[in-house]
CSV table of C-alpha atoms in Angstrom, one decimal:
chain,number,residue,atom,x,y,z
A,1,UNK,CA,83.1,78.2,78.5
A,2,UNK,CA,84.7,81.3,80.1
A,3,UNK,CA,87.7,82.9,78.2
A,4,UNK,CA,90.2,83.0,81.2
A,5,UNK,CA,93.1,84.3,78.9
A,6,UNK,CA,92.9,88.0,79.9
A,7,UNK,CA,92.9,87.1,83.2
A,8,UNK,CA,95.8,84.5,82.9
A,9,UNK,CA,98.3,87.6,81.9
A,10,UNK,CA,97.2,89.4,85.3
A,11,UNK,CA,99.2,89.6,88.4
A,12,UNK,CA,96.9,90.3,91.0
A,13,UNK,CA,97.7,92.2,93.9
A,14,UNK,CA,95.9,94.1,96.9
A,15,UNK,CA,95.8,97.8,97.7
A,16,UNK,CA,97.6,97.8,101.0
A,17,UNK,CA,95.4,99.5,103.9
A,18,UNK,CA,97.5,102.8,105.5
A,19,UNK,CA,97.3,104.7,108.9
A,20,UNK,CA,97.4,108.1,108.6
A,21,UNK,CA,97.7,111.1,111.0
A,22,UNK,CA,96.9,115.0,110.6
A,23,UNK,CA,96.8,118.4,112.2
A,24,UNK,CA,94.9,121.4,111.6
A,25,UNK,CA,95.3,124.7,113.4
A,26,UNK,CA,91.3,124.1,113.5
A,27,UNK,CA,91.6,121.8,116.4
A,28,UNK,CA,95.0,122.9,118.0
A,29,UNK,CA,97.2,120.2,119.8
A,30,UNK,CA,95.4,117.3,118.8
A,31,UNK,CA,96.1,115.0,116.2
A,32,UNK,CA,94.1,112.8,113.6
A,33,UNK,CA,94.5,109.3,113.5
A,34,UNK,CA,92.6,107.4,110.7
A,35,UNK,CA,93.0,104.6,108.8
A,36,UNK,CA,91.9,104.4,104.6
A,37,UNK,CA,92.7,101.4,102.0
A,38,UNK,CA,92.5,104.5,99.1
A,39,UNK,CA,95.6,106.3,98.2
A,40,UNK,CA,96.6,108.7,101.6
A,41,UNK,CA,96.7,112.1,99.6
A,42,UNK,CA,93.0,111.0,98.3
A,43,UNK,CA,91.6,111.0,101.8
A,44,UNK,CA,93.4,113.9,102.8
A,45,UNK,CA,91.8,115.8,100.4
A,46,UNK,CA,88.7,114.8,101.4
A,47,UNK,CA,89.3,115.9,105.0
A,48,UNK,CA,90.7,119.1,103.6
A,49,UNK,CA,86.8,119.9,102.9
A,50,UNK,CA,86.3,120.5,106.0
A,51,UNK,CA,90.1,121.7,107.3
A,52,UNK,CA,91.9,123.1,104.6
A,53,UNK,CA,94.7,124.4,106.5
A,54,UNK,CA,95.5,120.3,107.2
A,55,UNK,CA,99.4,119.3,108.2
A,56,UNK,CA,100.2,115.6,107.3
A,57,UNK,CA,102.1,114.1,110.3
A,58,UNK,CA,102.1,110.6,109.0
A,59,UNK,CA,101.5,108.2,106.5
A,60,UNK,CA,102.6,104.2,106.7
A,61,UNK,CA,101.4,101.1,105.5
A,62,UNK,CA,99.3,99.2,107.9
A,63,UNK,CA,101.2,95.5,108.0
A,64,UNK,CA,102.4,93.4,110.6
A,65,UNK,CA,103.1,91.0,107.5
A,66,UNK,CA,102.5,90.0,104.1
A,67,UNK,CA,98.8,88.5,105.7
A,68,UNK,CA,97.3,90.8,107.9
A,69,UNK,CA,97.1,94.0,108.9
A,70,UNK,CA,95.4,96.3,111.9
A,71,UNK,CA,92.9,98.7,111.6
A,72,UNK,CA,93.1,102.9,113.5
A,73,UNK,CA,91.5,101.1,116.2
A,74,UNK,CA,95.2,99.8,117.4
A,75,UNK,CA,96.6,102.6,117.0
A,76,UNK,CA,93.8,104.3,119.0
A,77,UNK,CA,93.6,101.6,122.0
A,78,UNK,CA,97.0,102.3,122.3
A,79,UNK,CA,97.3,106.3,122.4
A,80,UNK,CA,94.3,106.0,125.1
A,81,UNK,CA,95.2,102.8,127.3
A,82,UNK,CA,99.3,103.6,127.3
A,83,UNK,CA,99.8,107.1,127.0
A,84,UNK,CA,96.7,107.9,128.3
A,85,UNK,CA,95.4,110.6,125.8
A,86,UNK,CA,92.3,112.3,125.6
A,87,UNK,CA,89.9,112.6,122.7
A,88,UNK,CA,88.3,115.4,121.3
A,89,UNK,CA,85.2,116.3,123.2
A,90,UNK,CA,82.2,117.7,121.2
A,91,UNK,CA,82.0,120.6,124.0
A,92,UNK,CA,85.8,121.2,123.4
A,93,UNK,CA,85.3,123.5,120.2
A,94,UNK,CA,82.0,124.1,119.6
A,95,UNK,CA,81.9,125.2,116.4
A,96,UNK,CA,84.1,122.7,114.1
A,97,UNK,CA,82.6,123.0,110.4
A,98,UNK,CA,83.4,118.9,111.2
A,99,UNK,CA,83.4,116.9,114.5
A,100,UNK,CA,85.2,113.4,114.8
A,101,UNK,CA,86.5,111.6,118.0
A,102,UNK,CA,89.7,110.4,115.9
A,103,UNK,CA,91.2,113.5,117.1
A,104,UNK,CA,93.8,112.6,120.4
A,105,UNK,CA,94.9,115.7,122.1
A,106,UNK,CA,99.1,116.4,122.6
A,107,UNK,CA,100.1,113.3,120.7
A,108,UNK,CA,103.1,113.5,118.8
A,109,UNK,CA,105.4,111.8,116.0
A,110,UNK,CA,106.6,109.7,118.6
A,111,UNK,CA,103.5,108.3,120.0
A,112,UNK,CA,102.3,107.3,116.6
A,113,UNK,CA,106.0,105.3,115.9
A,114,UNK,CA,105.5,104.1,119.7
A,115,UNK,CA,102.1,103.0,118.7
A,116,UNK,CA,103.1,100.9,115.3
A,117,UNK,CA,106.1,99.2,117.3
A,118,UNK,CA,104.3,97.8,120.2
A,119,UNK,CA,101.2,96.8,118.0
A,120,UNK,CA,104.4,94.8,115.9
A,121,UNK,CA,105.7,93.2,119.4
A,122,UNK,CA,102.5,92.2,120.3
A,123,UNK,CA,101.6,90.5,117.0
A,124,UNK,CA,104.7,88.1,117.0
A,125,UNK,CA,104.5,88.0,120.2
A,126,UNK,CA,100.9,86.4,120.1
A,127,UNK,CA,99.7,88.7,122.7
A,128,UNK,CA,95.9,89.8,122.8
A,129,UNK,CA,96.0,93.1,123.0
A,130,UNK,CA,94.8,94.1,119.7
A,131,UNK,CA,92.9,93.0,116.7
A,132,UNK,CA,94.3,91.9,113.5
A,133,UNK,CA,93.0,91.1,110.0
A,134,UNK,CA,93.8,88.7,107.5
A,135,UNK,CA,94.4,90.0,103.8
A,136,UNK,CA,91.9,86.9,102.2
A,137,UNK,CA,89.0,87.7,104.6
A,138,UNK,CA,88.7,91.2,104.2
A,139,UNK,CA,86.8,93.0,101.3
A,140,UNK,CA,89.9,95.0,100.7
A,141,UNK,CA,90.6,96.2,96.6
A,142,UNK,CA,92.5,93.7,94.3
A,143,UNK,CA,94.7,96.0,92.0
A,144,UNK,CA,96.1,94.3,89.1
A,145,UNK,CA,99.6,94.1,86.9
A,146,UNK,CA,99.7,92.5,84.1
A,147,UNK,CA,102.6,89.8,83.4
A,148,UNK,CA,105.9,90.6,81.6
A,149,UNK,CA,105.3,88.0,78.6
A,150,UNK,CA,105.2,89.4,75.6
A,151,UNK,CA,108.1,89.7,73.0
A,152,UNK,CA,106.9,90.6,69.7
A,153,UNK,CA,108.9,93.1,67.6
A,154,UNK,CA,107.9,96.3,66.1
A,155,UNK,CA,105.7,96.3,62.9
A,156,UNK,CA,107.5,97.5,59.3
A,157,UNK,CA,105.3,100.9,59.8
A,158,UNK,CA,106.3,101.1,63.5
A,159,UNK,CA,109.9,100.4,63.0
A,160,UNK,CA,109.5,103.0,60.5
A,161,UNK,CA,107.9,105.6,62.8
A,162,UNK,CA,111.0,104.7,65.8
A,163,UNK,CA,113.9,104.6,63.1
A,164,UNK,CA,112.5,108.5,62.0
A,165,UNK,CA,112.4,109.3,65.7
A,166,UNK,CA,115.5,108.5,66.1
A,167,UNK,CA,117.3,110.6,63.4
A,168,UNK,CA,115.3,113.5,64.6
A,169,UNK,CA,116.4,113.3,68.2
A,170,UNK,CA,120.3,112.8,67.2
A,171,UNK,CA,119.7,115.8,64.4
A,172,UNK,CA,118.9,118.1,67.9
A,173,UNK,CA,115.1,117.8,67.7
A,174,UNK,CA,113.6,117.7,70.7
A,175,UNK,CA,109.9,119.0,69.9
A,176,UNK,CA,108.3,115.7,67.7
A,177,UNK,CA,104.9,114.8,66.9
A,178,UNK,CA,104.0,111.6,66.4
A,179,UNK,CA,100.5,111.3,63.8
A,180,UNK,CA,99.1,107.9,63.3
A,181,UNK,CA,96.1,106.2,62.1
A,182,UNK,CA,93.8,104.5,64.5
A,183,UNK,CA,94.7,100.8,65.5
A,184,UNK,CA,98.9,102.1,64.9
A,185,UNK,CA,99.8,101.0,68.2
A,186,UNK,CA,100.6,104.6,69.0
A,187,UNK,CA,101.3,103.4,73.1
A,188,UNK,CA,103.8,100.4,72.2
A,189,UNK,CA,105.2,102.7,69.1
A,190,UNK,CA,105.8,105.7,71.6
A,191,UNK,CA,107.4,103.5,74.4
A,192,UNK,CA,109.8,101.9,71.9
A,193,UNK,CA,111.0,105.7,71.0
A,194,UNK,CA,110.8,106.3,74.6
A,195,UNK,CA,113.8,103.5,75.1
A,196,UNK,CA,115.5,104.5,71.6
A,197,UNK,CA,116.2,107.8,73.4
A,198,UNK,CA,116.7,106.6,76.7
A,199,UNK,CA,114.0,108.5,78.7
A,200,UNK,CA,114.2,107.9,82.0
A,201,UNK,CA,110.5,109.3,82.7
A,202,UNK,CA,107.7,109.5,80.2
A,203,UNK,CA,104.4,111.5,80.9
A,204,UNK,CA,101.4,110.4,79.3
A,205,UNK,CA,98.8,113.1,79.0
A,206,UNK,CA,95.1,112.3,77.5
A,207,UNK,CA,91.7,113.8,77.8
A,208,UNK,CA,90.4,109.9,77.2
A,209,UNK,CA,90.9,108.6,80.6
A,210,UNK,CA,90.0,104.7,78.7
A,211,UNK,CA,93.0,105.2,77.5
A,212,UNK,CA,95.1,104.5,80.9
A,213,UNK,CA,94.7,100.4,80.9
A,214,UNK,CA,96.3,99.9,77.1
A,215,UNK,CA,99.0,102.1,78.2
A,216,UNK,CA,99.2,100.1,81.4
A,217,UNK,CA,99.0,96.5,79.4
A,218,UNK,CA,102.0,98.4,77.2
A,219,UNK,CA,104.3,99.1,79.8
A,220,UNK,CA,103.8,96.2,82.0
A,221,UNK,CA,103.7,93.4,79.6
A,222,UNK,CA,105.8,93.2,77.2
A,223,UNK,CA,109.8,92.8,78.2
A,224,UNK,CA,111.0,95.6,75.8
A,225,UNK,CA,109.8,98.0,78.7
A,226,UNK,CA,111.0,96.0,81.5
A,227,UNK,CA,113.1,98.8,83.0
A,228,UNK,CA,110.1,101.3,83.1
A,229,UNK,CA,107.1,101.3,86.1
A,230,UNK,CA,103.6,101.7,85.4
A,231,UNK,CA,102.2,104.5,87.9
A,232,UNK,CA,98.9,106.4,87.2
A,233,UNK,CA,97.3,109.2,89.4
A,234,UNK,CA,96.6,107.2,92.2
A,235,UNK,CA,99.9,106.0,92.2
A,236,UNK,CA,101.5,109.1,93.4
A,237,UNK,CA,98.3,110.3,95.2
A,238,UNK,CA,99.0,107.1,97.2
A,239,UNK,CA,103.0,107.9,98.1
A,240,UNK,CA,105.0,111.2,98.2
A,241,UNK,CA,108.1,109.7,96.7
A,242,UNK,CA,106.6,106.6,94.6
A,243,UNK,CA,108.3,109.1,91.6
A,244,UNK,CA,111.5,109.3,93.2
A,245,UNK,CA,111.7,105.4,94.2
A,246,UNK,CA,111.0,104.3,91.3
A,247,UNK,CA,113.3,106.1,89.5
A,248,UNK,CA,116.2,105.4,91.7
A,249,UNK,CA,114.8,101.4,92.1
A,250,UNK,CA,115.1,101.6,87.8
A,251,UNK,CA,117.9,98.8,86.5
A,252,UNK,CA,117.7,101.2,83.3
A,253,UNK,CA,120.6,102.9,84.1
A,254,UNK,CA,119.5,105.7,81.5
A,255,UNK,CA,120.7,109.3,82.5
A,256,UNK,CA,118.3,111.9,83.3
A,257,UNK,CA,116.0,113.2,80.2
């Protein structure tokens, strides 16, 4: 019989699909518009291969609801068909070190929020004007969180390790190294300093990239740490200000450290 209990402890979620939009002195006065269901910054990068000198002009998630979503091809039908924009033309600059016909020539800001909002109206409006997608028949990626249940306290040699942090940090010390035998519980055991001193942000730095799901399963499960957010590099590849929001979201009410 399959063990579901690691599963049971998971919040499952979906990565949500984003439009994006770039310029690149490269391709003057025309614009990028793609869509990717990886982090934004990730993709950018990847055009940046080819464009280096790249402007990001817009990112947004790519919802009408909780259930579906649209693809560049909206966003596309509409630049073309209602503002009547051109796309790049092979012929038009020969020699691109990369050619795509994504590019839209003189569209601005505006036409991309003009875009979003009549692609909106015309989903609840039930018009058939463009083609949406539902979340549970698409091949998008499940990302996963794992549930807030656990309580259990600190071990005598943990509690030991926090109570030692703690008359260090009130003694002025602020340079502390924690040494600790394997199977310690070094990521719960840090976390509970992290709240003793009231840290507001804690950077976790390893060379053992394995390490990233315990320290996930730390933060996000048991209720000690309810106050603090899990985000990893694709976390703030993904978002510009995922840092900023979720530090100003935080019920922690901790002061800046």
């Amino acid at each position: 019989m399959l063990d579901t209990g690691i599963l049971d402890k998971l919040i499952i979620g979906r990565v949500e699909p984003h439009i994006y939009a770039f310029s690149t002195r490269t391709v003057p006065n025309y614009m990028k518009v793609g869509d990717t269901y990886r982090p934004v910054e990730q993709r950018l990068n990847e055009w940046r291969r080819y464009f280096p000198n790249l402007e990001k002009q817009f990112a947004g998630v790519a919802k009408v609801d909780d259930d579906t979503y649209f693809r560049d091809f909206a966003i596309h039908r509409f630049l073309e068909n209602d503002l009547h924009k051109h796309r790049l033309k092979p012929s038009t600059f020969p020699n691109l070190p990369y050619y795509s016909n994504e590019f839209f020539e003189g569209v601005t800001h505006s036409d991309i929020h003009c875009a979003l909002s009549d692609i909106s109206d015309s989903f609840h409006n039930n018009l058939p004007k463009y083609q949406f997608y539902k979340f549970d028949k698409s091949r998008i990626p499940l990302t996963y969180q794992y549930r807030r249940t656990e309580t259990f306290e600190p071990r005598p040699n943990q509690q030991d390790t926090i109570d030692r942090f703690k008359e260090a940090v009130a003694a002025g010390r602020n340079n502390l190294l924690m040494y600790a035998v394997m199977r310690f519980g070094k990521s719960f055991t840090a976390m509970c300093c992290a709240v003793e001193m009231k840290a507001r942000l804690v950077v976790v730095v390893s060379a053992k990239a394995d390490v990233k799901q315990e320290w996930k399963k730390t933060v996000e499960s048991h209720f000690r740490f309810e106050d603090y957010v899990f985000l990893d590099s694709d976390s703030l590849l993904g978002s510009d200000t995922v840092l900023s929001d979720s530090l100003e979201k935080s019920n922690a009410g901790f002061p800046d450290t």
